[in-house]
C-alpha positions as protocol buffer text, in pm:
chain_id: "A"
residue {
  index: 1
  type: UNK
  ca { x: 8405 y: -23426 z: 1743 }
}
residue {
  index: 2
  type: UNK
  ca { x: 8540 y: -23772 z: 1579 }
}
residue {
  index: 3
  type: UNK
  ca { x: 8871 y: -23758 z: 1454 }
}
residue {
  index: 4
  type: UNK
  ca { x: 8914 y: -23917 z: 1099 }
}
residue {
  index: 5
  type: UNK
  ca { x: 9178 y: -23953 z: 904 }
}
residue {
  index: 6
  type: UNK
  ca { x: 9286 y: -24154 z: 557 }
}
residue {
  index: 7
  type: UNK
  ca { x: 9476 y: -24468 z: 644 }
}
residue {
  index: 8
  type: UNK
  ca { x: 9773 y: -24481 z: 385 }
}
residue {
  index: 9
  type: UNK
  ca { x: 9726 y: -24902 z: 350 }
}
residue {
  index: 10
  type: UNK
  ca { x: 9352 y: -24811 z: 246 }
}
residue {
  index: 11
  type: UNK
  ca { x: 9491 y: -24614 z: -33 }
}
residue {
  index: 12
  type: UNK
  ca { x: 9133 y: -24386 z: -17 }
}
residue {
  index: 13
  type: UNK
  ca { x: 8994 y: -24057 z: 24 }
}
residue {
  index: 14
  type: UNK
  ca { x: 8784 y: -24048 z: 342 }
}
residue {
  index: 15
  type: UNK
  ca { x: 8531 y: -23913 z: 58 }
}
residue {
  index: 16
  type: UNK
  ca { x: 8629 y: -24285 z: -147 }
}
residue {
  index: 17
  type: UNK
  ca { x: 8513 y: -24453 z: 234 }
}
residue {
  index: 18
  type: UNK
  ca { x: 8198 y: -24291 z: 237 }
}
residue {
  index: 19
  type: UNK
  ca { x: 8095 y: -24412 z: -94 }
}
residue {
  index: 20
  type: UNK
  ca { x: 8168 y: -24720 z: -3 }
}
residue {
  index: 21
  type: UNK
  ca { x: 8002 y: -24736 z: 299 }
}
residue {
  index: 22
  type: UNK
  ca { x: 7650 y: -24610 z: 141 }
}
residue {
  index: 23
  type: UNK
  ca { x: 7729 y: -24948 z: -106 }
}
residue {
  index: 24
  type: UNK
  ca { x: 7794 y: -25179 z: 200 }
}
residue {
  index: 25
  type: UNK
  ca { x: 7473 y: -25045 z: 368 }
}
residue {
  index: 26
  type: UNK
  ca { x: 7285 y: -25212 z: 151 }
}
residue {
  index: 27
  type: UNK
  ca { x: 7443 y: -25568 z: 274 }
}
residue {
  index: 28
  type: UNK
  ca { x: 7254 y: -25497 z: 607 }
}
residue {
  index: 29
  type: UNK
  ca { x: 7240 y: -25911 z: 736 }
}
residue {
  index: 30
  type: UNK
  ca { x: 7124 y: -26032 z: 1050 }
}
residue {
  index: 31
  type: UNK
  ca { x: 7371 y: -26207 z: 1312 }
}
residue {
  index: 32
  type: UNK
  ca { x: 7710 y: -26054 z: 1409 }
}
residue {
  index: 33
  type: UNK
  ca { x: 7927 y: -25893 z: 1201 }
}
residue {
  index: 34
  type: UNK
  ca { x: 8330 y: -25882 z: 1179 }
}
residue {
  index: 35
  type: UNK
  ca { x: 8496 y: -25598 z: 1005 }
}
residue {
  index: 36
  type: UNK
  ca { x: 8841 y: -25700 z: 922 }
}
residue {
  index: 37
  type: UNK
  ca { x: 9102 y: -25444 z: 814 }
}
residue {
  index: 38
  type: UNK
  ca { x: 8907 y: -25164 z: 967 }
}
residue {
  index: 39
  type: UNK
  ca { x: 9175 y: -24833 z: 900 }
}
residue {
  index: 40
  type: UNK
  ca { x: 9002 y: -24567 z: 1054 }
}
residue {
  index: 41
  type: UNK
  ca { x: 8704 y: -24747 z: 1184 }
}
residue {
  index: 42
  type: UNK
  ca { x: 8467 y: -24504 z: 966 }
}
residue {
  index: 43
  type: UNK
  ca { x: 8287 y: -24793 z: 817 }
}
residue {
  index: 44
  type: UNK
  ca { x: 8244 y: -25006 z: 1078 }
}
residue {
  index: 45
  type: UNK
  ca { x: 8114 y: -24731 z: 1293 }
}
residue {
  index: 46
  type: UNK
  ca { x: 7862 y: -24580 z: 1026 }
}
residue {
  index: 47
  type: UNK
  ca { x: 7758 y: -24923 z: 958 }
}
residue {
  index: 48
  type: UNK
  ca { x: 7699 y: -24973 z: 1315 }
}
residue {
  index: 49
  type: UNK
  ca { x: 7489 y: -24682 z: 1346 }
}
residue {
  index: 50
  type: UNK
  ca { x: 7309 y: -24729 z: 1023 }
}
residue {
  index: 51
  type: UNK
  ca { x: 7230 y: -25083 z: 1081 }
}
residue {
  index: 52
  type: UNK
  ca { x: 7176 y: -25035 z: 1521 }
}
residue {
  index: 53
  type: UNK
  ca { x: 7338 y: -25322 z: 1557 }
}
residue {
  index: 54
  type: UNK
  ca { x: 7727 y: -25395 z: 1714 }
}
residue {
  index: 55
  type: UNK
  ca { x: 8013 y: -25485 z: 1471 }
}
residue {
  index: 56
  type: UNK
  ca { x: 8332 y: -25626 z: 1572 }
}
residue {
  index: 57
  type: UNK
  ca { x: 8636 y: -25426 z: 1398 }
}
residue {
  index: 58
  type: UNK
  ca { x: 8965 y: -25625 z: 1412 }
}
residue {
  index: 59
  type: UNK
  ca { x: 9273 y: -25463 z: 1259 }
}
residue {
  index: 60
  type: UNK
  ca { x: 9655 y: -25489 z: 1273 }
}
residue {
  index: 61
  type: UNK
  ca { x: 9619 y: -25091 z: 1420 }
}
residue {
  index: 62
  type: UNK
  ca { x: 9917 y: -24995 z: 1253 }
}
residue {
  index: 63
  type: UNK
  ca { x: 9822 y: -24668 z: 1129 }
}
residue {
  index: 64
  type: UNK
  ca { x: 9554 y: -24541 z: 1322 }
}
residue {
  index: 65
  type: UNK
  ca { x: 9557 y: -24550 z: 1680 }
}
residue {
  index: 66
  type: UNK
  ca { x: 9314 y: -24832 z: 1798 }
}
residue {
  index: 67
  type: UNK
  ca { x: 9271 y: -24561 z: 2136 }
}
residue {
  index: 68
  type: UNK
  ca { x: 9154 y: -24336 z: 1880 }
}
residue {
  index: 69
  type: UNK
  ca { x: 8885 y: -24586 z: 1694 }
}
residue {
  index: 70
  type: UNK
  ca { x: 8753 y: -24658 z: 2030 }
}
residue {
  index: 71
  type: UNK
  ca { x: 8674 y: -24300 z: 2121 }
}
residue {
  index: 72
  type: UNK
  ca { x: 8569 y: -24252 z: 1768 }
}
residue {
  index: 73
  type: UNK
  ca { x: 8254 y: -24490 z: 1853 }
}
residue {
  index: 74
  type: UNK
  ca { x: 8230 y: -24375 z: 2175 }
}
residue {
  index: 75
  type: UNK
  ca { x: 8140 y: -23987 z: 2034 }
}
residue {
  index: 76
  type: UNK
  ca { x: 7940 y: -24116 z: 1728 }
}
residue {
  index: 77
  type: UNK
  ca { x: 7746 y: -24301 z: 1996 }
}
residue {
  index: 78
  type: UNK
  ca { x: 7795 y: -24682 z: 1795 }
}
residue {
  index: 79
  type: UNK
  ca { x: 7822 y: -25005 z: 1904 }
}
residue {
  index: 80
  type: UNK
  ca { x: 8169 y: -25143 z: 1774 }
}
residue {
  index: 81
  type: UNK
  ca { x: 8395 y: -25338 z: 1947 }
}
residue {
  index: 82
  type: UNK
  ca { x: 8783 y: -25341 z: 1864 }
}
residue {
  index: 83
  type: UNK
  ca { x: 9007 y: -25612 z: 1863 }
}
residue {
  index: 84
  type: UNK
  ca { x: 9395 y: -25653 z: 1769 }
}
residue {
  index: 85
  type: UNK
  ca { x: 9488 y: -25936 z: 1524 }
}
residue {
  index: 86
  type: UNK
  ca { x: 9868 y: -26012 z: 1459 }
}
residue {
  index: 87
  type: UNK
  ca { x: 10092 y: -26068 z: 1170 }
}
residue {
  index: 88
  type: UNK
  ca { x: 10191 y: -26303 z: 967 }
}
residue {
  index: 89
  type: UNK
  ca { x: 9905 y: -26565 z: 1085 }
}
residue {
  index: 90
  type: UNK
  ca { x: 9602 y: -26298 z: 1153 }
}
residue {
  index: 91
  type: UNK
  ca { x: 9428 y: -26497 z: 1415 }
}
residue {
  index: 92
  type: UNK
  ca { x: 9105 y: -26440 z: 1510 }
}
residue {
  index: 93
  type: UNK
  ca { x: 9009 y: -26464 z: 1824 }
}
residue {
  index: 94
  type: UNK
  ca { x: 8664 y: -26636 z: 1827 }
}
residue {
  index: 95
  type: UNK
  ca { x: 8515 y: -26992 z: 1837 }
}
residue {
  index: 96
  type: UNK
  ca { x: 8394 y: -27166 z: 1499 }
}
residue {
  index: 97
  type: UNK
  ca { x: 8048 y: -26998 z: 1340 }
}
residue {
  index: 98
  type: UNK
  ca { x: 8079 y: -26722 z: 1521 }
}
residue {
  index: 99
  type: UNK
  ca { x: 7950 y: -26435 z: 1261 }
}
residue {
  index: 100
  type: UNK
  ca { x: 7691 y: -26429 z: 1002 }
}
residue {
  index: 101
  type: UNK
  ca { x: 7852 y: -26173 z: 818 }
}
residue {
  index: 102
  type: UNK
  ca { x: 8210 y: -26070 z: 771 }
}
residue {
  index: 103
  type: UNK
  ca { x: 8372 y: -25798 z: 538 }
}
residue {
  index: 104
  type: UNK
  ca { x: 8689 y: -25680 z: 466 }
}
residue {
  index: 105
  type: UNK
  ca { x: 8764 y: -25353 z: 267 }
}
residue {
  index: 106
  type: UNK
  ca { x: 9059 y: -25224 z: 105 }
}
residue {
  index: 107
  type: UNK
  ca { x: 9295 y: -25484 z: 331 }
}
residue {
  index: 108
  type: UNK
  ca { x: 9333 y: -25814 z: 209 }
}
residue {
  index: 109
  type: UNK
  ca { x: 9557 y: -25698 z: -103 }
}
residue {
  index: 110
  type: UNK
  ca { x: 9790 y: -25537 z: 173 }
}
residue {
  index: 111
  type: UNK
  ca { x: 9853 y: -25889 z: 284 }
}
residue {
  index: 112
  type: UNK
  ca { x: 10117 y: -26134 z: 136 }
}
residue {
  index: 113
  type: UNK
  ca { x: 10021 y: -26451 z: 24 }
}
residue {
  index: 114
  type: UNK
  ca { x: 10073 y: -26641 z: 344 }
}
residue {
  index: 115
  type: UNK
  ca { x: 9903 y: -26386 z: 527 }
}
residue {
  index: 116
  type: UNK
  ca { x: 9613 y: -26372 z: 323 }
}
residue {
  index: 117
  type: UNK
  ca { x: 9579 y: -26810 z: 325 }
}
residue {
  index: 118
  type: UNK
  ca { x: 9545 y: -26748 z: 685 }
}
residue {
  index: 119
  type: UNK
  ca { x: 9340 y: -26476 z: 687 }
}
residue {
  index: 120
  type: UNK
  ca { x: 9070 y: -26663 z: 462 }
}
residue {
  index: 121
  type: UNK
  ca { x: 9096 y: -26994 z: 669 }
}
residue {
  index: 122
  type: UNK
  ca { x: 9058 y: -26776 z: 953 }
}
residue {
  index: 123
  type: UNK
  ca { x: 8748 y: -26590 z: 767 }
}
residue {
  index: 124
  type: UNK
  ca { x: 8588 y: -26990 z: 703 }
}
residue {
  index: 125
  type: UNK
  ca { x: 8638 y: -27104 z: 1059 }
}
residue {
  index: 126
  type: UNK
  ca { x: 8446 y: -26824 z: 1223 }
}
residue {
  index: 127
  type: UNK
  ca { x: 8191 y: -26784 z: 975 }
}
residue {
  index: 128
  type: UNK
  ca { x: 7853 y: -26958 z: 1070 }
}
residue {
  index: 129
  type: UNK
  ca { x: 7762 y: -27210 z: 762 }
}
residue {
  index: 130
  type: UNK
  ca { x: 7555 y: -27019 z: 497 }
}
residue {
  index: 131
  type: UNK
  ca { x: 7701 y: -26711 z: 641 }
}
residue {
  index: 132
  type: UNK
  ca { x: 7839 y: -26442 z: 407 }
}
residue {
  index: 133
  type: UNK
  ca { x: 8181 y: -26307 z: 340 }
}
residue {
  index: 134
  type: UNK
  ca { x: 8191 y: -25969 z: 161 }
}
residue {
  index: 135
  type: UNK
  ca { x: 8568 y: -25859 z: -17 }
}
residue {
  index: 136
  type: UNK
  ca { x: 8614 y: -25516 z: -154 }
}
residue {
  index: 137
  type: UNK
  ca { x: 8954 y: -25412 z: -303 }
}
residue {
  index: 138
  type: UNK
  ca { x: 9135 y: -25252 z: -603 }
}
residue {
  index: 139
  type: UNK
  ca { x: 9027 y: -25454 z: -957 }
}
residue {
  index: 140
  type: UNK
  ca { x: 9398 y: -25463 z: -1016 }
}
residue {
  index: 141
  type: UNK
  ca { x: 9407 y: -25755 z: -752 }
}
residue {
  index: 142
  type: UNK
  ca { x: 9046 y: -25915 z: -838 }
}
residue {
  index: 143
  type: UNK
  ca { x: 9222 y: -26292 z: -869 }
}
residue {
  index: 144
  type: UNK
  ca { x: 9297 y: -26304 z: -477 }
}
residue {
  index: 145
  type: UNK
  ca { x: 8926 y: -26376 z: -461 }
}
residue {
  index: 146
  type: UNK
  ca { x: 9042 y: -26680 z: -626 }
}
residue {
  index: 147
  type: UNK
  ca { x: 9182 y: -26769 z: -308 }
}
residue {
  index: 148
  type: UNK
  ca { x: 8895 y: -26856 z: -127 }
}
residue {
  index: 149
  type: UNK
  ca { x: 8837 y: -27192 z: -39 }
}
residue {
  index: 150
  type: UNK
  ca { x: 8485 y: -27332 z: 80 }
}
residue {
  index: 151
  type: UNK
  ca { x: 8274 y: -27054 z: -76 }
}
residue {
  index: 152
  type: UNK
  ca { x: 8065 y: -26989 z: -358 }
}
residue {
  index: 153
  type: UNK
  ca { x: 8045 y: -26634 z: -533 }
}
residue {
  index: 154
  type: UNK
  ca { x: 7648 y: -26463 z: -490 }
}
residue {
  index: 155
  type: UNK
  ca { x: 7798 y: -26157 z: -650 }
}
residue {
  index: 156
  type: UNK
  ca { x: 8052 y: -26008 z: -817 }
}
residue {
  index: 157
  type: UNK
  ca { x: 8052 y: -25622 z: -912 }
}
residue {
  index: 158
  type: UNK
  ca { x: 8332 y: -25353 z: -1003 }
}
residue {
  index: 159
  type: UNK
  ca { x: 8323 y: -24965 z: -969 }
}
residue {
  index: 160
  type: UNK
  ca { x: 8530 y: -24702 z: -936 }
}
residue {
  index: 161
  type: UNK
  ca { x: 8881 y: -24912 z: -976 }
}
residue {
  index: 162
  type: UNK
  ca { x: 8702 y: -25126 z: -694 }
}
residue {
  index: 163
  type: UNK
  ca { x: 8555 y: -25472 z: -689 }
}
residue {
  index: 164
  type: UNK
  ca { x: 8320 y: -25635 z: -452 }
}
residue {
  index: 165
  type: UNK
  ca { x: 8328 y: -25974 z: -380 }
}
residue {
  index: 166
  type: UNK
  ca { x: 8017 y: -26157 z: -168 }
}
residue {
  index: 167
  type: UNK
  ca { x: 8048 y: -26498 z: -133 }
}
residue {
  index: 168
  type: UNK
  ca { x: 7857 y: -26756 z: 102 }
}
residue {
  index: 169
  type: UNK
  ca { x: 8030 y: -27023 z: 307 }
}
residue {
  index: 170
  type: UNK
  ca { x: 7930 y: -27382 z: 149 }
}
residue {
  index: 171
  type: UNK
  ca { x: 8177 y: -27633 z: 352 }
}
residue {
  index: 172
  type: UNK
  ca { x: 8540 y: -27648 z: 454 }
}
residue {
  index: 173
  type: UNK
  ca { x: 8803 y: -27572 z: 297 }
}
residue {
  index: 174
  type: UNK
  ca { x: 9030 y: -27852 z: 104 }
}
């Protein structure tokens, strides 16, 4: 049986992750996806099930054994693969236009300001032209969004102390 368990950076329920998720199904895209910040992995797993397609799930594995993720999918019978990404720059270990669709929950507003520049050049340089970048974290930090450079915002929504963010990729960044 899967082992979950609330990832104290998330700052939610494993209840608050599965509301989530049944919003983020909806975002179902074709092309490869990237989950950044994945915690636990429940999302990325769900989605991958949900969606039969394979995600990529990159975290910092800090709190949650990236062992752990991996058997995780491996029970639930999904298609995710993990990677490791590194502080302070957040790499990302894939050529340009590599994803059509990326998301991020409940991580970015973890990240310091240099960390999160990075993280959102990194986000533009894999993400295929026209591809789309989905942000969901705490309203209290809504202006990071702000942040983004060489996107343009297709929706903005908040619920449940949460916003989310979807924004396509329109050119590079200045």
């Amino acid at each position: 049986m899967p082992t979950y368990y609330p990832v104290k950076r998330m700052g939610i329920t494993l209840d608050e992750q599965n509301f989530i998720l049944k919003r983020l199904i909806q975002f179902k895209t074709e092309g490869d996806v990237l989950d950044i910040g994945s915690g636990n992995s429940l999302i990325p797993i769900q989605l991958s099930k949900a969606w039969n397609k394979k995600i990529i799930a990159a975290d910092i594995w800090d709190e949650f054994p990236i062992e752990l993720a991996k058997r995780n999918a491996d029970e639930e019978k999904a298609s995710v693969d993990f990677i490791r990404i590194e502080r302070p720059n957040l790499k990302l270990p894939f050529p340009e236009s590599s994803f059509s669709f990326i998301y991020s929950i409940m991580f970015v507003y973890n990240l310091r300001k240099n960390e999160r520049e990075a993280l959102f050049s990194e986000i533009h340089r894999v993400l295929k032209e026209g591809g789309s970048f989905l942000l969901v974290d705490p309203v209290i930090v809504r202006k990071e969004r702000k942040e983004l450079k060489g996107f343009t915002e297709t929706l903005y929504r908040e619920e449940n102390a949460l916003f989310y963010y979807l924004a396509k990729k329109v050119n590079r960044p200045s």
